XYZ file of N, CA and C in Angstrom:
459
model
N -19.113 -9.979 -35.666
C -19.779 -9.065 -36.144
C -20.708 -8.532 -35.286
N -21.049 -7.571 -35.350
C -22.402 -6.909 -34.338
C -23.374 -7.090 -34.648
N -24.522 -7.331 -34.156
C -25.997 -7.761 -34.808
C -26.551 -6.941 -35.111
N -27.725 -6.036 -36.152
C -28.092 -5.153 -36.647
C -28.563 -4.072 -35.246
N -28.813 -4.701 -34.011
C -29.626 -3.846 -33.303
C -28.438 -3.225 -32.316
N -27.307 -3.999 -32.543
C -26.008 -3.033 -32.027
C -26.261 -1.814 -31.691
N -25.874 -1.279 -30.428
C -25.681 0.397 -29.984
C -24.272 0.643 -30.568
N -24.388 2.320 -31.237
C -23.503 2.696 -31.556
C -22.789 4.009 -30.381
N -21.971 4.186 -29.960
C -20.968 5.557 -29.315
C -20.288 5.762 -30.169
N -20.041 6.670 -30.014
C -19.302 7.753 -31.198
C -18.088 6.683 -31.610
N -17.165 5.521 -30.885
C -16.168 5.197 -30.656
C -16.491 3.810 -30.473
N -17.353 3.574 -29.502
C -17.189 1.974 -28.994
C -18.815 1.431 -29.809
N -18.462 0.126 -29.802
C -19.783 -0.690 -30.384
C -20.036 -2.087 -29.162
N -21.194 -1.694 -29.141
C -22.147 -2.679 -28.080
C -22.733 -4.010 -28.969
N -22.429 -5.125 -28.723
C -23.481 -5.936 -28.968
C -24.522 -6.774 -27.894
N -25.423 -6.125 -27.743
C -26.076 -6.594 -26.840
C -26.595 -7.765 -26.280
N -26.933 -8.892 -27.747
C -27.146 -10.249 -27.988
C -26.064 -11.006 -26.924
N -24.860 -10.509 -26.840
C -23.413 -11.223 -26.114
C -23.607 -10.934 -24.696
N -24.382 -9.981 -24.122
C -24.333 -9.444 -22.705
C -24.909 -10.681 -21.993
N -24.240 -10.513 -20.627
C -24.850 -11.694 -19.764
C -25.298 -10.521 -18.064
N -25.368 -9.261 -18.482
C -25.709 -8.468 -17.382
C -24.940 -8.504 -16.316
N -23.553 -8.816 -16.724
C -22.959 -8.668 -15.162
C -22.609 -7.011 -14.861
N -22.669 -6.217 -15.282
C -22.225 -4.962 -14.938
C -20.758 -4.367 -14.595
N -20.280 -5.456 -14.969
C -18.455 -5.010 -14.658
C -18.177 -3.769 -15.608
N -18.754 -3.937 -16.913
C -18.697 -2.498 -18.074
C -18.652 -1.209 -16.992
N -19.719 -1.310 -16.808
C -20.538 -0.034 -15.897
C -19.355 0.723 -14.397
N -19.027 -0.301 -14.003
C -18.399 -0.425 -12.966
C -16.973 0.178 -13.312
N -16.626 -0.255 -14.070
C -14.885 -0.134 -14.942
C -14.999 1.156 -15.796
N -15.913 1.685 -16.420
C -15.641 2.665 -17.479
C -15.411 4.129 -16.331
N -14.235 5.338 -16.773
C -14.066 5.665 -16.160
C -14.228 7.529 -16.490
N -15.346 7.352 -17.343
C -16.169 8.245 -17.426
C -17.746 8.387 -17.682
N -17.920 7.294 -16.569
C -19.186 7.008 -16.656
C -20.121 6.594 -17.895
N -19.557 6.119 -19.140
C -19.941 6.293 -20.406
C -20.904 5.127 -20.775
N -21.274 3.938 -19.652
C -22.097 2.723 -19.543
C -22.861 2.872 -18.511
N -23.998 2.850 -18.889
C -24.824 2.639 -17.773
C -25.645 1.600 -17.596
N -25.997 1.089 -16.633
C -26.885 -0.424 -16.870
C -28.347 -0.198 -16.405
N -29.290 -0.187 -17.683
C -30.987 0.237 -17.729
C -31.758 -1.116 -18.167
N -32.452 -1.259 -16.775
C -33.172 -2.509 -17.023
C -32.218 -3.796 -17.283
N -30.995 -3.701 -16.495
C -30.430 -4.927 -16.571
C -29.603 -4.914 -17.838
N -29.604 -4.169 -18.774
C -28.630 -4.341 -19.716
C -27.643 -2.567 -20.045
N -26.571 -2.861 -20.480
C -25.795 -2.001 -20.455
C -26.044 -0.770 -21.756
N -25.918 0.502 -21.652
C -26.632 1.384 -22.339
C -24.960 2.393 -22.417
N -24.655 2.725 -23.839
C -23.671 3.884 -24.037
C -24.387 5.027 -24.015
N -24.266 5.759 -23.145
C -24.848 6.963 -22.908
C -23.847 8.429 -23.512
N -23.128 8.210 -23.304
C -22.036 9.995 -23.571
C -21.032 9.460 -25.117
N -20.939 10.824 -25.517
C -20.137 10.223 -26.803
C -18.823 10.927 -26.549
N -18.537 10.747 -24.878
C -17.158 11.648 -24.949
C -16.107 10.339 -24.291
N -16.195 9.203 -24.818
C -15.605 8.320 -24.484
C -13.967 8.341 -25.248
N -12.955 7.874 -24.270
C -11.623 7.936 -24.485
C -10.942 7.156 -24.985
N -11.620 6.074 -25.525
C -11.555 4.491 -26.192
C -10.133 3.743 -25.017
N -10.522 3.964 -23.949
C -9.467 3.414 -23.069
C -9.287 1.905 -23.113
N -10.728 1.353 -23.482
C -10.621 -0.443 -23.541
C -10.982 -0.642 -22.805
N -11.623 -0.249 -21.304
C -11.864 -0.755 -20.259
C -13.161 -1.949 -20.331
N -13.757 -1.435 -21.073
C -15.404 -2.441 -21.225
C -14.611 -3.375 -21.913
N -13.758 -3.517 -22.840
C -12.981 -4.558 -23.625
C -13.056 -5.315 -22.362
N -12.140 -4.775 -21.850
C -11.012 -5.491 -21.054
C -11.655 -6.215 -20.013
N -12.774 -5.946 -19.790
C -13.480 -6.571 -18.395
C -14.821 -7.184 -19.019
N -15.057 -7.167 -19.909
C -16.215 -8.097 -20.341
C -15.726 -9.456 -20.809
N -16.935 -10.309 -20.052
C -16.310 -12.099 -19.997
C -16.679 -12.576 -21.315
N -17.917 -11.503 -22.246
C -18.248 -12.026 -23.401
C -17.585 -11.533 -24.408
N -17.160 -10.751 -24.550
C -16.714 -10.282 -25.617
C -17.728 -9.020 -26.118
N -18.764 -8.594 -25.759
C -19.882 -7.727 -26.442
C -19.092 -6.473 -26.732
N -17.890 -6.046 -26.493
C -18.083 -4.511 -26.783
C -16.638 -4.351 -27.524
N -16.463 -3.877 -28.607
C -15.458 -3.786 -29.676
C -15.249 -2.222 -29.870
N -14.046 -2.131 -30.388
C -13.909 -0.177 -31.404
C -14.300 -0.450 -32.367
N -14.439 0.658 -33.099
C -14.890 0.423 -34.610
C -13.266 0.633 -35.445
N -12.469 1.108 -34.951
C -11.439 1.155 -35.674
C -10.107 0.087 -35.306
N -10.301 -0.410 -33.629
C -9.588 -1.613 -33.128
C -10.158 -3.082 -33.459
N -9.630 -3.690 -33.790
C -10.358 -5.442 -34.035
C -10.003 -5.707 -32.407
N -11.072 -6.620 -31.713
C -10.849 -7.169 -30.986
C -10.122 -8.447 -30.600
N -9.747 -9.237 -31.785
C -8.951 -10.102 -32.287
C -7.591 -9.517 -31.911
N -7.649 -8.460 -32.280
C -6.202 -7.844 -32.048
C -5.344 -7.407 -30.730
N -6.500 -7.565 -29.701
C -5.904 -7.302 -28.483
C -5.516 -8.437 -27.636
N -4.535 -8.077 -27.044
C -3.956 -9.796 -26.379
C -4.737 -9.827 -25.229
N -5.328 -11.176 -25.015
C -5.774 -11.768 -24.135
C -5.155 -12.073 -22.856
N -5.804 -11.495 -21.556
C -5.331 -11.208 -20.422
C -5.340 -12.777 -19.804
N -4.051 -12.495 -19.207
C -3.597 -14.283 -18.752
C -3.917 -14.268 -16.998
N -4.915 -14.468 -16.604
C -4.345 -14.330 -15.149
C -3.831 -15.213 -14.295
N -2.979 -16.434 -15.009
C -2.096 -16.934 -14.264
C -0.673 -15.926 -13.975
N -0.852 -14.731 -14.903
C 0.563 -13.989 -14.545
C -0.083 -12.790 -14.192
N -1.073 -12.585 -13.405
C -1.410 -11.611 -12.388
C 0.055 -11.437 -11.570
N 0.434 -10.241 -11.837
C 1.201 -9.501 -10.288
C 0.941 -9.680 -9.086
N 1.318 -10.033 -8.178
C 1.171 -10.007 -6.904
C 2.068 -8.754 -6.118
N 1.243 -7.502 -5.644
C 1.517 -6.360 -5.173
C 3.527 -6.282 -4.619
N 3.697 -7.544 -3.947
C 5.258 -7.481 -3.811
C 6.222 -7.488 -4.996
N 5.557 -8.488 -6.285
C 5.965 -8.324 -7.331
C 6.308 -6.876 -7.963
N 5.347 -6.326 -8.069
C 4.897 -4.663 -8.429
C 6.114 -4.147 -8.221
N 6.108 -3.986 -6.641
C 7.004 -3.483 -6.182
C 8.384 -3.451 -6.495
N 8.774 -4.539 -6.413
C 10.147 -5.161 -6.497
C 10.784 -4.672 -8.081
N 9.589 -4.737 -8.830
C 9.691 -4.242 -10.227
C 10.324 -2.871 -10.198
N 9.579 -1.829 -9.772
C 9.547 -0.537 -9.528
C 10.666 -0.040 -8.624
N 10.837 -0.854 -7.635
C 12.386 -0.642 -6.736
C 13.653 -0.829 -7.738
N 13.577 -1.591 -8.507
C 14.709 -2.462 -8.690
C 15.363 -2.035 -10.250
N 14.380 -0.829 -10.895
C 14.571 -0.367 -12.043
C 15.842 0.361 -11.700
N 16.480 0.475 -12.846
C 17.744 0.895 -13.313
C 17.676 1.578 -14.376
N 18.604 2.885 -14.614
C 19.044 3.537 -16.330
C 19.961 2.673 -16.598
N 20.426 2.112 -17.811
C 21.336 1.944 -18.150
C 22.119 2.560 -18.967
N 23.458 3.304 -18.361
C 24.325 4.242 -19.240
C 25.413 3.594 -20.099
N 25.887 2.243 -19.937
C 26.711 1.369 -20.381
C 26.560 0.647 -21.620
N 26.697 0.852 -22.969
C 25.960 -0.213 -23.876
C 26.750 -1.067 -24.379
N 26.242 -1.950 -24.613
C 27.101 -3.003 -25.390
C 27.451 -2.671 -26.951
N 28.888 -2.973 -27.668
C 28.694 -2.393 -29.114
C 28.407 -3.033 -30.170
N 27.728 -4.064 -29.896
C 26.844 -4.684 -30.894
C 25.101 -4.398 -30.889
N 25.229 -4.360 -32.249
C 23.667 -3.797 -32.755
C 22.601 -4.171 -31.381
N 21.572 -3.726 -31.562
C 20.518 -4.098 -30.730
C 19.558 -5.419 -31.705
N 19.096 -6.107 -31.458
C 18.526 -7.238 -32.257
C 16.951 -6.173 -32.866
N 16.443 -6.169 -33.782
C 15.626 -5.202 -34.473
C 14.549 -5.732 -34.229
N 14.174 -7.094 -34.186
C 12.952 -7.668 -33.773
C 12.467 -7.367 -32.220
N 13.360 -7.308 -31.395
C 13.140 -7.007 -30.044
C 13.167 -5.259 -30.037
N 13.660 -4.491 -30.654
C 13.235 -3.294 -30.826
C 11.686 -3.018 -31.594
N 11.473 -3.688 -32.230
C 10.020 -3.688 -32.629
C 9.236 -4.204 -31.795
N 9.330 -4.786 -30.787
C 8.744 -5.655 -29.851
C 8.288 -4.392 -28.899
N 9.222 -3.884 -28.531
C 9.453 -2.857 -27.427
C 8.531 -1.917 -27.859
N 8.972 -1.242 -29.405
C 7.849 -0.462 -29.603
C 6.427 -0.489 -29.487
N 6.278 -1.598 -30.095
C 4.514 -2.276 -29.859
C 4.027 -2.544 -28.270
N 4.945 -3.067 -27.670
C 4.371 -2.778 -26.228
C 4.584 -1.308 -25.948
N 4.876 -0.363 -26.120
C 5.082 0.953 -25.812
C 3.455 1.703 -26.409
N 2.960 1.236 -26.856
C 1.832 1.632 -27.490
C 0.917 1.423 -26.414
N 1.384 0.320 -25.173
C 0.032 0.147 -24.372
C 0.444 0.950 -22.942
N 1.057 1.716 -23.140
C 1.176 2.647 -22.032
C 0.394 3.820 -21.882
N -0.052 4.368 -20.740
C -0.877 5.467 -20.690
C -0.412 6.675 -21.335
N -1.806 7.343 -21.672
C -1.345 8.451 -22.445
C -2.709 9.153 -22.056
N -2.396 10.975 -22.325
C -3.866 11.703 -21.723
C -4.928 11.423 -22.180
N -5.819 10.929 -21.859
C -7.325 10.943 -23.033
C -7.079 9.789 -23.669
N -5.847 8.711 -23.599
C -5.461 7.436 -24.613
C -5.443 8.005 -25.644
N -4.973 9.528 -25.960
C -4.501 9.920 -27.722
C -3.912 9.295 -28.145
N -2.853 8.556 -27.796
C -1.489 7.892 -28.384
C -0.966 8.925 -29.412
N -0.332 10.228 -28.946
C -0.055 10.838 -29.969
C 1.028 11.113 -29.836
N 2.329 9.798 -29.729
C 3.322 9.693 -29.621
C 3.862 8.998 -31.000
N 5.244 9.495 -31.175
C 5.989 8.774 -32.349
C 7.262 8.231 -31.358
N 7.894 7.573 -31.686
C 9.320 6.826 -31.989
C 9.999 7.182 -32.902
N 11.567 7.314 -32.490
C 12.228 7.068 -33.726
C 14.105 6.372 -33.110
N 14.129 5.346 -34.022
C 15.110 4.168 -33.368
C 16.613 4.849 -34.160
N 17.841 5.208 -33.563
C 18.648 5.538 -34.270
C 19.765 4.422 -33.752
N 20.042 3.794 -34.890
C 20.902 2.666 -34.719
C 22.397 3.455 -34.932
N 22.772 4.186 -35.227
C 23.850 4.718 -35.842
C 24.518 5.380 -34.519
N 26.125 4.469 -34.135
C 26.628 5.123 -33.008
C 27.019 6.653 -33.144
N 27.421 7.507 -34.479
C 27.845 8.301 -34.673
C 26.241 9.665 -34.685
N 25.289 8.871 -34.765
C 24.107 9.817 -34.730
C 23.583 10.125 -33.156
N 24.177 8.752 -32.593
C 23.615 8.992 -31.115
C 24.368 9.612 -30.834
N 25.681 9.829 -30.633
C 26.795 10.642 -29.929
C 26.095 12.056 -30.326
N 25.682 12.486 -31.695
C 25.626 14.060 -32.089
C 24.026 14.386 -31.213
N 23.248 13.333 -31.243
C 22.115 13.595 -30.234
C 22.557 13.402 -28.536
N 23.310 13.353 -28.259
C 24.048 13.229 -26.754
C 24.397 14.608 -26.841
N 25.406 14.760 -27.700
C 25.959 15.890 -27.348
C 25.348 17.199 -27.442
N 24.494 17.373 -28.452
C 22.907 18.268 -28.547
C 22.519 18.777 -27.288
N 21.852 17.270 -26.894
C 21.289 17.371 -25.809
C 22.026 17.887 -24.349
N 23.057 17.413 -24.281
C 24.077 18.178 -22.989
C 24.279 19.172 -23.004
N 24.443 19.778 -24.494
C 24.871 21.337 -24.538
C 23.480 22.042 -24.331
N 22.244 21.478 -24.372
C 20.863 22.300 -23.873
C 20.595 22.130 -22.873
N 20.778 21.405 -22.029
C 20.889 20.930 -20.778
C 22.101 21.597 -19.572
N 23.059 21.442 -20.354
C 24.326 22.163 -19.481
C 24.963 20.749 -18.780
N 25.978 21.370 -18.429
C 27.398 19.863 -18.332
C 26.933 19.259 -17.359
């Protein structure tokens, strides 16, 4: 929990008692909402887009968002960092699947994928996305038919 002297932005809390003055937050903020003043970070703007960069780079956990508990954010595991070659391989070997199995997809896997999709970039980190899952073959066929008639043969 933040101390009484915690500084507030419209969406980000900063507990200066935890700060080790490394400056990573200032270097990482894409909108320059964080500046180091007298070796301490200061939240200067209310145009924060809640990108989470300050939270992600802070080694002591002094940042949090008022509507996202820090405990709910995944820990970044340095040992799983991808090399440039691995990222290139992933991107270049990606394929679209158009032949599907007849058995239904595992609901837990679908929920996991939907949860992961929320980590994808969105404009201004707005997360104004909704996902609809159809597990009925008839519904999928109807949607495919409607979309192919809209886009042409």
